[in-house]
Tab-separated table of C-alpha atoms in Angstrom:
chain	number	residue	atom	x	y	z
A	767	MET	CA	1.791	10.408	36.089
A	768	VAL	CA	2.079	12.558	39.399
A	769	ILE	CA	-0.689	14.782	38.080
A	770	GLY	CA	-2.734	11.806	37.442
A	771	SER	CA	-2.226	10.353	40.967
A	772	MET	CA	-3.215	13.665	42.424
A	773	VAL	CA	-6.307	13.904	40.542
A	774	ARG	CA	-7.355	10.520	41.341
A	775	ARG	CA	-6.670	11.003	45.040
A	776	ILE	CA	-8.812	14.297	45.091
A	777	VAL	CA	-11.670	12.481	43.409
A	778	ARG	CA	-11.377	9.645	46.092
A	779	THR	CA	-11.859	12.263	48.739
A	780	ASN	CA	-14.452	14.401	46.895
A	781	PRO	CA	-16.317	12.226	44.531
A	782	GLU	CA	-18.482	15.115	43.264
A	783	ALA	CA	-15.479	16.739	41.690
A	784	ALA	CA	-15.306	13.786	39.362
A	785	THR	CA	-18.161	15.232	37.056
A	786	GLY	CA	-18.291	17.488	34.046
A	787	GLU	CA	-16.718	18.048	30.887
A	788	THR	CA	-13.648	19.625	32.566
A	789	TYR	CA	-12.879	16.511	34.445
A	790	ASP	CA	-13.544	14.269	31.552
A	791	ALA	CA	-11.077	16.272	29.470
A	792	LEU	CA	-8.512	16.388	32.391
A	793	MET	CA	-8.761	12.600	32.667
A	794	SER	CA	-8.533	11.898	29.091
A	795	SER	CA	-5.327	13.937	28.678
A	796	ILE	CA	-3.819	12.408	31.641
A	797	GLU	CA	-4.563	8.873	30.280
A	798	ARG	CA	-3.061	9.889	26.866
A	799	MET	CA	0.044	11.234	28.551
A	800	GLU	CA	0.364	8.094	30.660
A	801	LEU	CA	0.203	5.916	27.403
A	802	VAL	CA	2.980	8.047	25.693
A	803	LEU	CA	5.304	7.711	28.757
A	804	LYS	CA	4.770	4.007	28.655
A	805	ASP	CA	5.399	3.713	24.839
A	806	VAL	CA	8.582	6.002	25.445
A	807	ASP	CA	9.896	3.761	28.225
A	808	ALA	CA	9.178	0.635	26.141
A	809	PHE	CA	11.136	2.199	23.097
A	810	ILE	CA	14.004	3.166	25.416
A	811	SER	CA	14.127	-0.344	26.829
A	812	THR	CA	13.664	-2.349	23.628
A	813	PRO	CA	16.036	-5.214	23.830
A	814	LEU	CA	18.132	-6.496	20.867
A	815	PRO	CA	16.308	-9.401	18.914
A	816	VAL	CA	17.027	-13.153	19.703
A	817	MET	CA	16.687	-14.636	16.287
A	818	LYS	CA	14.776	-17.763	15.822
A	819	LEU	CA	13.421	-19.161	12.542
A	820	GLN	CA	9.568	-18.159	12.554
A	821	ARG	CA	6.670	-18.171	10.070
A	822	ILE	CA	6.138	-14.544	9.296
A	823	ASP	CA	2.509	-14.825	8.235
A	824	ASP	CA	1.636	-16.642	11.508
A	825	LEU	CA	3.163	-13.674	13.410
A	826	ILE	CA	1.343	-11.022	11.584
A	827	GLU	CA	-1.892	-12.891	11.807
A	828	ALA	CA	-1.487	-13.334	15.525
A	829	GLU	CA	-0.768	-9.720	16.047
A	830	LEU	CA	-3.837	-8.797	13.929
A	831	GLU	CA	-5.855	-10.870	16.290
A	832	ALA	CA	-4.580	-9.152	19.175
A	833	SER	CA	-5.340	-5.700	17.675
A	834	ASN	CA	-8.766	-6.760	16.623
A	835	PRO	CA	-10.575	-4.552	19.235
A	836	GLN	CA	-8.889	-1.397	17.672
A	837	LEU	CA	-9.653	-2.476	14.158
A	838	GLN	CA	-13.317	-3.368	14.999
A	839	GLU	CA	-13.717	0.123	16.651
A	840	LYS	CA	-13.478	1.600	13.036
A	841	SER	CA	-14.753	-1.569	11.182
A	842	ILE	CA	-11.463	-1.992	9.503
A	843	ARG	CA	-11.014	-5.448	7.890
A	844	PRO	CA	-7.506	-6.700	7.549
A	845	ILE	CA	-6.766	-8.880	4.537
A	846	ILE	CA	-3.335	-10.815	4.636
A	847	SER	CA	-1.943	-12.295	1.231
A	848	VAL	CA	1.022	-14.462	1.155
A	849	SER	CA	3.027	-14.975	-2.176
A	850	ASN	CA	4.322	-18.377	-0.819
A	851	PRO	CA	2.914	-20.284	2.218
A	852	ASN	CA	5.131	-20.932	5.144
A	853	ILE	CA	7.578	-18.113	4.494
A	854	MET	CA	10.140	-18.278	7.243
A	855	ALA	CA	12.868	-15.742	8.481
A	856	PRO	CA	15.044	-15.586	11.568
A	857	VAL	CA	13.259	-13.067	13.757
A	858	ASP	CA	12.484	-12.304	17.238
A	859	ALA	CA	8.874	-13.217	17.507
A	860	HIS	CA	7.822	-10.920	20.470
A	861	LEU	CA	9.651	-7.851	18.744
A	862	LEU	CA	8.345	-8.454	15.271
A	863	ARG	CA	4.755	-8.657	16.766
A	864	LYS	CA	5.479	-5.454	18.679
A	865	ALA	CA	6.628	-3.744	15.301
A	866	VAL	CA	3.666	-4.959	13.463
A	867	SER	CA	1.378	-3.649	16.455
A	868	MET	CA	3.089	-0.273	16.274
A	869	ILE	CA	2.423	-0.026	12.440
A	870	ILE	CA	-1.115	-0.931	12.918
A	871	ARG	CA	-1.478	1.706	15.754
A	872	GLU	CA	-0.190	4.323	13.294
A	873	ILE	CA	-2.179	3.300	10.533
A	874	ILE	CA	-5.532	2.971	11.954
A	875	PRO	CA	-6.421	6.665	12.506
A	876	SER	CA	-5.651	7.407	8.873
A	877	LEU	CA	-8.104	4.775	7.482
A	878	ALA	CA	-11.608	5.374	6.906
A	879	GLY	CA	-14.300	3.454	8.839
A	880	GLY	CA	-15.021	0.326	6.981
A	881	ALA	CA	-11.819	0.401	5.014
A	882	VAL	CA	-9.761	-2.721	4.119
A	883	LEU	CA	-6.191	-2.961	5.270
A	884	HIS	CA	-4.121	-4.954	2.845
A	885	ILE	CA	-1.139	-6.701	4.206
A	886	THR	CA	1.008	-8.720	1.612
A	887	VAL	CA	3.953	-10.848	2.386
A	888	TYR	CA	6.425	-11.403	-0.409
A	889	ASP	CA	8.906	-14.108	-0.687
A	890	ARG	CA	11.888	-12.332	-2.464
A	891	ASP	CA	15.308	-14.231	-2.777
A	892	ARG	CA	17.243	-12.681	0.054
A	893	ASP	CA	14.485	-10.740	1.903
A	894	ILE	CA	10.907	-11.037	2.987
A	895	GLU	CA	8.917	-7.984	2.168
A	896	ILE	CA	5.673	-7.122	4.116
A	897	LEU	CA	3.632	-4.355	2.510
A	898	PHE	CA	1.104	-2.473	4.686
A	899	GLY	CA	-1.426	-1.001	2.201
A	900	GLU	CA	-1.006	-0.829	-1.403
A	901	ALA	CA	1.816	0.870	-3.577
A	902	ALA	CA	1.849	1.286	-7.342
A	903	SER	CA	5.618	1.418	-7.178
A	904	CYS	CA	8.013	0.882	-4.379
A	905	GLY	CA	10.791	2.575	-6.113
A	906	ARG	CA	10.048	6.024	-4.509
A	907	LEU	CA	9.761	4.623	-0.945
A	908	CYS	CA	12.385	5.987	1.530
A	909	ASP	CA	13.703	5.315	5.261
A	910	LEU	CA	11.855	7.070	7.955
A	911	TYR	CA	14.850	9.571	8.679
A	912	ASP	CA	15.235	10.406	4.831
A	913	PRO	CA	15.288	14.254	4.473
A	914	ARG	CA	12.140	13.911	2.078
A	915	LEU	CA	10.069	12.981	5.105
A	916	GLU	CA	11.047	15.965	7.365
A	917	SER	CA	7.928	17.989	6.357
A	918	ARG	CA	5.624	15.082	7.189
A	919	HIS	CA	4.293	15.454	10.792
A	920	TRP	CA	3.603	11.754	11.023
A	921	SER	CA	7.437	10.764	10.557
A	922	THR	CA	8.148	11.778	13.863
A	923	SER	CA	5.671	9.307	15.436
A	924	LEU	CA	6.734	7.209	18.347
A	925	CYS	CA	5.091	4.177	16.890
A	926	LEU	CA	7.027	4.446	13.709
A	927	SER	CA	10.304	4.895	15.407
A	928	THR	CA	9.622	2.112	17.523
A	929	ALA	CA	8.968	-0.169	14.602
A	930	HIS	CA	11.828	1.208	12.582
A	931	LYS	CA	14.287	0.519	15.412
A	932	ILE	CA	12.928	-3.089	15.493
A	933	PHE	CA	13.301	-3.742	11.889
A	934	THR	CA	16.876	-2.169	11.758
A	935	ASP	CA	17.898	-4.239	14.829
A	936	HIS	CA	16.895	-7.333	12.558
A	937	GLY	CA	19.067	-6.191	9.795
A	938	GLY	CA	15.913	-4.984	7.861
A	939	LYS	CA	14.431	-1.773	6.598
A	940	MET	CA	11.291	0.087	6.903
A	941	LEU	CA	10.298	2.438	3.891
A	942	LEU	CA	7.577	4.932	3.508
A	943	ASP	CA	6.163	7.067	0.637
A	944	PRO	CA	7.429	10.774	0.889
A	945	ASP	CA	4.490	11.712	-1.303
A	946	SER	CA	1.799	10.392	1.013
A	947	ARG	CA	-0.134	12.511	3.436
A	948	THR	CA	-0.230	9.668	6.028
A	949	ALA	CA	2.271	6.959	7.174
A	950	PHE	CA	0.743	4.761	4.516
A	951	PRO	CA	1.820	2.563	2.670
A	952	ILE	CA	4.771	1.125	4.567
A	953	LEU	CA	7.128	-1.417	3.123
A	954	VAL	CA	9.303	-3.743	5.476
A	955	ARG	CA	12.241	-5.755	4.409
A	956	ILE	CA	13.524	-8.466	6.667
A	957	PRO	CA	16.600	-10.662	5.793
A	958	ARG	CA	16.262	-14.311	5.197
A	959	SER	CA	19.341	-15.032	7.011
A	960	SER	CA	20.878	-13.748	10.017
A	961	PHE	CA	23.209	-10.798	9.592
């Protein structure tokens, strides 16, 4: 952030320095670093959830609407399916939306332009399951910190770590496929009752 401030100050006093590929690459790198630092700060200061009974599909749809610019950039079409309407669980609405946002941010680069992003919400007896993507079998899915994911570069993602923390703070789980080349599909389980 200090480097970014210095470069911006130099450009204000010497506007002709703000031209060319080198300047563009420098500013692009600085802006990416600033975003990562903001994400790290947000991860560190994530509060514990304040639970309130919420409609899960409404929260997901609201976050998809907020993420629409990023989805439209690659013409990704989200399709949300709900096994039963009005599925509710005690969650912190703000934190759950943040976790969904982090998952979407992680998934977008791995999808081809024009792809469909399937999100399915299942009503299980004790849990609500949210599946991002499609999985033939959920039996092999494992936790983000499972040793089977150590060789997967995406498993160290700040976005996934933030989402994982939020879901575990809710008493839930976030499971991934150790055989996948990307962080996709992702299965989230949220308890139906407060723990």
